[in-house]
mmCIF file of C-alpha atoms in Angstrom:
data_model
loop_
_atom_site.group_PDB
_atom_site.id
_atom_site.type_symbol
_atom_site.label_atom_id
_atom_site.label_comp_id
_atom_site.label_asym_id
_atom_site.label_seq_id
_atom_site.Cartn_x
_atom_site.Cartn_y
_atom_site.Cartn_z
ATOM 1 C CA UNK A 784 37.579 -32.090 -41.304
ATOM 2 C CA UNK A 785 36.548 -32.015 -45.143
ATOM 3 C CA UNK A 786 33.867 -34.510 -46.019
ATOM 4 C CA UNK A 787 36.316 -36.705 -47.897
ATOM 5 C CA UNK A 788 38.869 -36.641 -45.549
ATOM 6 C CA UNK A 789 39.421 -40.248 -44.717
ATOM 7 C CA UNK A 790 40.507 -41.310 -40.846
ATOM 8 C CA UNK A 791 41.568 -44.119 -38.769
ATOM 9 C CA UNK A 792 40.820 -44.905 -35.627
ATOM 10 C CA UNK A 793 43.177 -47.162 -33.372
ATOM 11 C CA UNK A 794 42.012 -49.388 -30.806
ATOM 12 C CA UNK A 795 42.630 -46.760 -27.934
ATOM 13 C CA UNK A 796 40.409 -44.645 -29.868
ATOM 14 C CA UNK A 797 43.159 -42.005 -30.996
ATOM 15 C CA UNK A 798 42.693 -40.596 -34.779
ATOM 16 C CA UNK A 799 44.770 -41.372 -37.570
ATOM 17 C CA UNK A 800 45.087 -39.759 -40.675
ATOM 18 C CA UNK A 801 44.667 -42.351 -43.658
ATOM 19 C CA UNK A 802 43.575 -42.398 -47.583
ATOM 20 C CA UNK A 803 40.448 -44.499 -47.568
ATOM 21 C CA UNK A 804 36.904 -43.997 -46.825
ATOM 22 C CA UNK A 805 36.278 -45.658 -43.546
ATOM 23 C CA UNK A 806 36.725 -45.459 -40.126
ATOM 24 C CA UNK A 807 38.242 -48.688 -38.418
ATOM 25 C CA UNK A 808 38.074 -49.095 -34.604
ATOM 26 C CA UNK A 809 39.206 -52.297 -33.090
ATOM 27 C CA UNK A 810 37.707 -54.970 -35.702
ATOM 28 C CA UNK A 811 35.268 -52.748 -37.283
ATOM 29 C CA UNK A 812 35.499 -50.844 -40.664
ATOM 30 C CA UNK A 813 33.004 -48.487 -40.641
ATOM 31 C CA UNK A 814 31.573 -45.893 -43.234
ATOM 32 C CA UNK A 815 30.546 -42.582 -41.970
ATOM 33 C CA UNK A 816 28.662 -39.500 -42.259
ATOM 34 C CA UNK A 817 28.650 -36.527 -39.836
ATOM 35 C CA UNK A 818 31.105 -35.410 -36.986
ATOM 36 C CA UNK A 819 33.449 -37.976 -36.465
ATOM 37 C CA UNK A 820 35.041 -36.275 -33.044
ATOM 38 C CA UNK A 821 32.004 -37.718 -31.484
ATOM 39 C CA UNK A 822 34.101 -41.301 -31.769
ATOM 40 C CA UNK A 823 36.989 -39.606 -29.487
ATOM 41 C CA UNK A 824 34.416 -39.093 -26.611
ATOM 42 C CA UNK A 825 32.996 -41.886 -23.961
ATOM 43 C CA UNK A 826 30.039 -43.070 -25.388
ATOM 44 C CA UNK A 827 26.771 -44.711 -23.350
ATOM 45 C CA UNK A 828 24.246 -46.881 -25.481
ATOM 46 C CA UNK A 829 20.820 -46.327 -24.705
ATOM 47 C CA UNK A 830 18.269 -49.048 -26.648
ATOM 48 C CA UNK A 831 15.266 -50.396 -26.246
ATOM 49 C CA UNK A 832 11.873 -51.509 -27.519
ATOM 50 C CA UNK A 833 10.477 -49.988 -30.921
ATOM 51 C CA UNK A 834 6.987 -50.024 -29.322
ATOM 52 C CA UNK A 835 7.969 -48.196 -26.437
ATOM 53 C CA UNK A 836 5.529 -46.884 -23.866
ATOM 54 C CA UNK A 837 4.831 -43.163 -23.478
ATOM 55 C CA UNK A 838 6.220 -43.555 -19.806
ATOM 56 C CA UNK A 839 9.307 -45.254 -21.557
ATOM 57 C CA UNK A 840 9.829 -42.611 -24.056
ATOM 58 C CA UNK A 841 9.868 -39.774 -21.939
ATOM 59 C CA UNK A 842 12.353 -41.195 -19.543
ATOM 60 C CA UNK A 843 14.450 -42.093 -22.519
ATOM 61 C CA UNK A 844 14.707 -38.739 -23.725
ATOM 62 C CA UNK A 845 15.202 -37.043 -20.356
ATOM 63 C CA UNK A 846 18.065 -39.459 -19.822
ATOM 64 C CA UNK A 847 19.394 -38.916 -23.000
ATOM 65 C CA UNK A 848 19.229 -34.910 -22.808
ATOM 66 C CA UNK A 849 21.044 -34.960 -19.438
ATOM 67 C CA UNK A 850 23.783 -37.727 -20.085
ATOM 68 C CA UNK A 851 24.522 -35.724 -23.176
ATOM 69 C CA UNK A 852 25.688 -32.945 -21.283
ATOM 70 C CA UNK A 853 28.843 -35.046 -20.784
ATOM 71 C CA UNK A 854 28.637 -38.341 -22.753
ATOM 72 C CA UNK A 855 27.755 -39.024 -26.527
ATOM 73 C CA UNK A 856 24.873 -41.303 -26.862
ATOM 74 C CA UNK A 857 24.593 -43.910 -29.333
ATOM 75 C CA UNK A 858 21.675 -45.857 -30.434
ATOM 76 C CA UNK A 859 20.191 -47.529 -33.784
ATOM 77 C CA UNK A 860 17.898 -45.126 -35.055
ATOM 78 C CA UNK A 861 14.748 -47.351 -34.608
ATOM 79 C CA UNK A 862 11.397 -46.062 -33.747
ATOM 80 C CA UNK A 863 10.480 -45.716 -30.108
ATOM 81 C CA UNK A 864 13.536 -45.932 -27.313
ATOM 82 C CA UNK A 865 16.155 -45.152 -30.037
ATOM 83 C CA UNK A 866 14.684 -42.173 -31.752
ATOM 84 C CA UNK A 867 13.967 -40.733 -28.261
ATOM 85 C CA UNK A 868 17.845 -41.337 -27.306
ATOM 86 C CA UNK A 869 19.023 -39.772 -30.453
ATOM 87 C CA UNK A 870 16.629 -36.776 -30.223
ATOM 88 C CA UNK A 871 17.432 -36.047 -26.652
ATOM 89 C CA UNK A 872 21.335 -36.045 -26.839
ATOM 90 C CA UNK A 873 21.269 -34.505 -30.414
ATOM 91 C CA UNK A 874 23.844 -33.325 -31.889
ATOM 92 C CA UNK A 875 25.776 -35.405 -29.332
ATOM 93 C CA UNK A 876 25.002 -38.668 -30.719
ATOM 94 C CA UNK A 877 26.192 -41.758 -33.052
ATOM 95 C CA UNK A 878 23.469 -43.779 -35.064
ATOM 96 C CA UNK A 879 24.566 -47.019 -35.917
ATOM 97 C CA UNK A 880 22.637 -47.731 -39.015
ATOM 98 C CA UNK A 881 21.409 -51.698 -39.932
ATOM 99 C CA UNK A 882 22.024 -50.475 -43.539
ATOM 100 C CA UNK A 883 24.282 -48.602 -46.007
ATOM 101 C CA UNK A 884 23.893 -45.039 -45.142
ATOM 102 C CA UNK A 885 22.721 -44.290 -48.792
ATOM 103 C CA UNK A 886 19.641 -46.146 -47.313
ATOM 104 C CA UNK A 887 17.427 -44.279 -44.886
ATOM 105 C CA UNK A 888 15.923 -46.670 -42.148
ATOM 106 C CA UNK A 889 13.723 -46.748 -40.956
ATOM 107 C CA UNK A 890 11.994 -44.287 -43.445
ATOM 108 C CA UNK A 891 9.807 -42.721 -40.623
ATOM 109 C CA UNK A 892 12.917 -41.303 -39.371
ATOM 110 C CA UNK A 893 14.176 -39.638 -42.582
ATOM 111 C CA UNK A 894 14.466 -36.066 -40.897
ATOM 112 C CA UNK A 895 16.107 -37.165 -37.902
ATOM 113 C CA UNK A 896 18.690 -39.218 -39.578
ATOM 114 C CA UNK A 897 19.304 -36.445 -42.407
ATOM 115 C CA UNK A 898 20.124 -34.493 -39.463
ATOM 116 C CA UNK A 899 22.475 -36.909 -37.766
ATOM 117 C CA UNK A 900 24.289 -37.072 -41.068
ATOM 118 C CA UNK A 901 24.777 -33.296 -41.088
ATOM 119 C CA UNK A 902 25.279 -32.527 -37.393
ATOM 120 C CA UNK A 903 25.822 -35.830 -35.233
ATOM 121 C CA UNK A 904 27.457 -38.818 -36.744
ATOM 122 C CA UNK A 905 26.065 -41.950 -38.009
ATOM 123 C CA UNK A 906 27.945 -45.199 -38.991
ATOM 124 C CA UNK A 907 27.662 -48.442 -41.103
ATOM 125 C CA UNK A 908 29.216 -51.765 -41.941
ATOM 126 C CA UNK A 909 28.318 -51.608 -44.922
ATOM 127 C CA UNK A 910 29.358 -49.656 -48.309
ATOM 128 C CA UNK A 911 26.456 -48.988 -50.810
ATOM 129 C CA UNK A 912 22.943 -50.288 -51.677
ATOM 130 C CA UNK A 913 22.885 -52.808 -48.509
ATOM 131 C CA UNK A 914 19.254 -53.222 -47.042
ATOM 132 C CA UNK A 915 18.637 -54.125 -43.392
ATOM 133 C CA UNK A 916 18.222 -57.761 -42.813
ATOM 134 C CA UNK A 917 17.805 -59.822 -39.717
ATOM 135 C CA UNK A 918 21.327 -60.242 -39.316
ATOM 136 C CA UNK A 919 22.454 -56.499 -40.117
ATOM 137 C CA UNK A 920 20.282 -55.321 -36.848
ATOM 138 C CA UNK A 921 22.488 -58.081 -34.465
ATOM 139 C CA UNK A 922 25.892 -56.909 -35.887
ATOM 140 C CA UNK A 923 24.577 -53.476 -35.572
ATOM 141 C CA UNK A 924 23.912 -54.037 -31.827
ATOM 142 C CA UNK A 925 27.131 -55.349 -31.370
ATOM 143 C CA UNK A 926 29.125 -52.179 -32.439
ATOM 144 C CA UNK A 927 26.478 -50.319 -30.722
ATOM 145 C CA UNK A 928 27.444 -51.796 -27.176
ATOM 146 C CA UNK A 929 31.189 -52.517 -28.366
ATOM 147 C CA UNK A 930 31.421 -49.044 -28.513
ATOM 148 C CA UNK A 931 29.857 -47.822 -25.311
ATOM 149 C CA UNK A 932 31.301 -47.422 -21.566
ATOM 150 C CA UNK A 933 28.076 -48.769 -20.689
ATOM 151 C CA UNK A 934 24.421 -49.709 -21.798
ATOM 152 C CA UNK A 935 21.059 -48.620 -20.785
ATOM 153 C CA UNK A 936 17.451 -50.451 -21.825
ATOM 154 C CA UNK A 937 14.903 -48.408 -20.828
ATOM 155 C CA UNK A 938 12.228 -51.302 -22.408
ATOM 156 C CA UNK A 939 12.490 -54.433 -23.997
ATOM 157 C CA UNK A 940 10.408 -57.820 -24.341
ATOM 158 C CA UNK A 941 11.921 -61.064 -23.262
ATOM 159 C CA UNK A 942 12.597 -62.504 -26.888
ATOM 160 C CA UNK A 943 13.977 -59.036 -28.864
ATOM 161 C CA UNK A 944 17.079 -57.260 -30.279
ATOM 162 C CA UNK A 945 17.241 -55.661 -26.778
ATOM 163 C CA UNK A 946 17.594 -58.244 -24.761
ATOM 164 C CA UNK A 947 20.285 -59.464 -27.750
ATOM 165 C CA UNK A 948 22.146 -56.497 -26.999
ATOM 166 C CA UNK A 949 21.821 -57.687 -23.375
ATOM 167 C CA UNK A 950 24.009 -60.339 -24.276
ATOM 168 C CA UNK A 951 26.535 -58.749 -26.283
ATOM 169 C CA UNK A 952 26.727 -56.499 -23.224
ATOM 170 C CA UNK A 953 27.433 -59.654 -21.087
ATOM 171 C CA UNK A 954 30.303 -60.583 -23.818
ATOM 172 C CA UNK A 955 31.596 -57.461 -23.956
ATOM 173 C CA UNK A 956 31.967 -57.152 -19.812
ATOM 174 C CA UNK A 957 29.603 -53.805 -20.002
ATOM 175 C CA UNK A 958 27.801 -52.623 -17.062
ATOM 176 C CA UNK A 959 23.834 -52.875 -17.991
ATOM 177 C CA UNK A 960 21.342 -50.489 -16.446
ATOM 178 C CA UNK A 961 17.572 -50.553 -16.896
ATOM 179 C CA UNK A 962 14.719 -48.309 -15.658
ATOM 180 C CA UNK A 963 11.351 -49.275 -12.920
ATOM 181 C CA UNK A 964 8.870 -50.663 -15.063
ATOM 182 C CA UNK A 965 5.069 -51.896 -13.959
ATOM 183 C CA UNK A 966 4.862 -55.684 -13.184
ATOM 184 C CA UNK A 967 4.002 -57.285 -16.658
ATOM 185 C CA UNK A 968 5.678 -54.521 -18.942
ATOM 186 C CA UNK A 969 8.922 -54.794 -20.167
ATOM 187 C CA UNK A 970 9.437 -58.240 -19.424
ATOM 188 C CA UNK A 971 13.009 -58.257 -20.536
ATOM 189 C CA UNK A 972 14.246 -55.751 -18.332
ATOM 190 C CA UNK A 973 12.472 -56.394 -15.237
ATOM 191 C CA UNK A 974 13.834 -60.013 -15.779
ATOM 192 C CA UNK A 975 17.289 -58.645 -15.809
ATOM 193 C CA UNK A 976 17.010 -56.466 -13.048
ATOM 194 C CA UNK A 977 15.237 -59.006 -10.597
ATOM 195 C CA UNK A 978 18.409 -61.761 -11.430
ATOM 196 C CA UNK A 979 20.722 -59.058 -10.429
ATOM 197 C CA UNK A 980 22.013 -58.840 -14.082
ATOM 198 C CA UNK A 981 21.410 -55.011 -14.386
ATOM 199 C CA UNK A 982 21.382 -52.285 -11.822
ATOM 200 C CA UNK A 983 18.046 -50.364 -11.878
ATOM 201 C CA UNK A 984 17.976 -46.085 -12.270
ATOM 202 C CA UNK A 985 15.735 -45.252 -9.575
ATOM 203 C CA UNK A 986 16.466 -41.291 -9.735
ATOM 204 C CA UNK A 987 18.032 -39.924 -12.661
ATOM 205 C CA UNK A 988 19.670 -36.767 -11.065
ATOM 206 C CA UNK A 989 21.339 -39.043 -8.662
ATOM 207 C CA UNK A 990 22.654 -41.212 -11.426
ATOM 208 C CA UNK A 991 23.925 -38.209 -13.256
ATOM 209 C CA UNK A 992 25.139 -37.028 -10.440
ATOM 210 C CA UNK A 993 27.629 -39.700 -9.473
ATOM 211 C CA UNK A 994 28.662 -39.414 -13.201
ATOM 212 C CA UNK A 995 29.501 -36.058 -12.197
ATOM 213 C CA UNK A 996 27.006 -34.590 -14.124
ATOM 214 C CA UNK A 997 25.681 -31.248 -13.235
ATOM 215 C CA UNK A 998 21.811 -31.420 -12.428
ATOM 216 C CA UNK A 999 21.109 -27.599 -12.775
ATOM 217 C CA UNK A 1000 19.098 -27.785 -15.862
ATOM 218 C CA UNK A 1001 15.845 -25.927 -15.926
ATOM 219 C CA UNK A 1002 12.675 -27.695 -16.616
ATOM 220 C CA UNK A 1003 8.904 -26.834 -16.075
ATOM 221 C CA UNK A 1004 6.008 -27.756 -17.111
ATOM 222 C CA UNK A 1005 4.023 -25.731 -20.127
ATOM 223 C CA UNK A 1006 1.654 -24.702 -17.987
ATOM 224 C CA UNK A 1007 4.165 -23.192 -15.506
ATOM 225 C CA UNK A 1008 6.351 -21.501 -18.113
ATOM 226 C CA UNK A 1009 3.090 -19.889 -19.919
ATOM 227 C CA UNK A 1010 2.538 -18.527 -16.546
ATOM 228 C CA UNK A 1011 5.907 -17.078 -16.328
ATOM 229 C CA UNK A 1012 6.864 -16.224 -19.770
ATOM 230 C CA UNK A 1013 3.678 -15.994 -21.875
ATOM 231 C CA UNK A 1014 3.720 -16.578 -25.419
ATOM 232 C CA UNK A 1015 7.246 -15.246 -25.322
ATOM 233 C CA UNK A 1016 8.213 -19.190 -24.668
ATOM 234 C CA UNK A 1017 7.312 -19.916 -28.058
ATOM 235 C CA UNK A 1018 9.546 -17.385 -29.404
ATOM 236 C CA UNK A 1019 12.371 -18.678 -26.773
ATOM 237 C CA UNK A 1020 11.326 -22.168 -28.493
ATOM 238 C CA UNK A 1021 11.916 -20.698 -32.172
ATOM 239 C CA UNK A 1022 15.466 -19.314 -30.730
ATOM 240 C CA UNK A 1023 16.535 -22.593 -29.431
ATOM 241 C CA UNK A 1024 16.688 -21.518 -25.917
ATOM 242 C CA UNK A 1025 14.241 -24.010 -24.872
ATOM 243 C CA UNK A 1026 12.498 -27.139 -26.028
ATOM 244 C CA UNK A 1027 9.034 -27.992 -25.682
ATOM 245 C CA UNK A 1028 8.139 -31.810 -25.283
ATOM 246 C CA UNK A 1029 5.412 -33.706 -24.025
ATOM 247 C CA UNK A 1030 4.096 -30.561 -22.233
ATOM 248 C CA UNK A 1031 7.443 -29.783 -20.587
ATOM 249 C CA UNK A 1032 9.844 -27.067 -21.316
ATOM 250 C CA UNK A 1033 13.396 -27.801 -21.334
ATOM 251 C CA UNK A 1034 15.660 -24.839 -20.794
ATOM 252 C CA UNK A 1035 18.864 -24.728 -22.874
ATOM 253 C CA UNK A 1036 22.288 -23.779 -21.378
#
């Protein structure tokens, strides 16, 4: 598909040719950059706190990486959870922007967002020169949830945008999952788990197995990988054979 070609999406998700520069999906009219084929695939929303803990970031990244073997991960590009969701699933990821796509937000994620423009997909309701406002984050969350098959919230305080995503999920009848968190942390996800409004992902491999995703991915600690492969492990990283992150080595393919 050429960069200037326009498409329209029917409510069933099938692609149609069009002569304008927008994607149309249900009630949404969306500007885009990137690979529109990703919209034809089942999508899972992964969202959560900008101030995510190290534990939450690692679990989010791992979840996104494993789920993206079969699904496209859709998120909001924010710092914290969203960033790890996009990185873990890249290039099988969709970024929904709270601003027009000519404005990179957040600026700290400029490199990631530009990579999404080139190799994944970014969408926005806003055409040009539209900065993010409080209401655009809520509208972004609505799109993320509506386009998803179900929603995973990995960390959230009680009064947060991620909990507004939970409200959208209830409105759109989307199932919500959370991850285990310590008492006193992530009060929002702990609350919806406690009140049986969300299901807890106790075991990532089992969760993926239930979704018919193969769990044959090889993961080693960096020390284990160095013992087996020596300094060649860094050459393998340069060749995209492995990815080294947070002291762990993920083998691709």
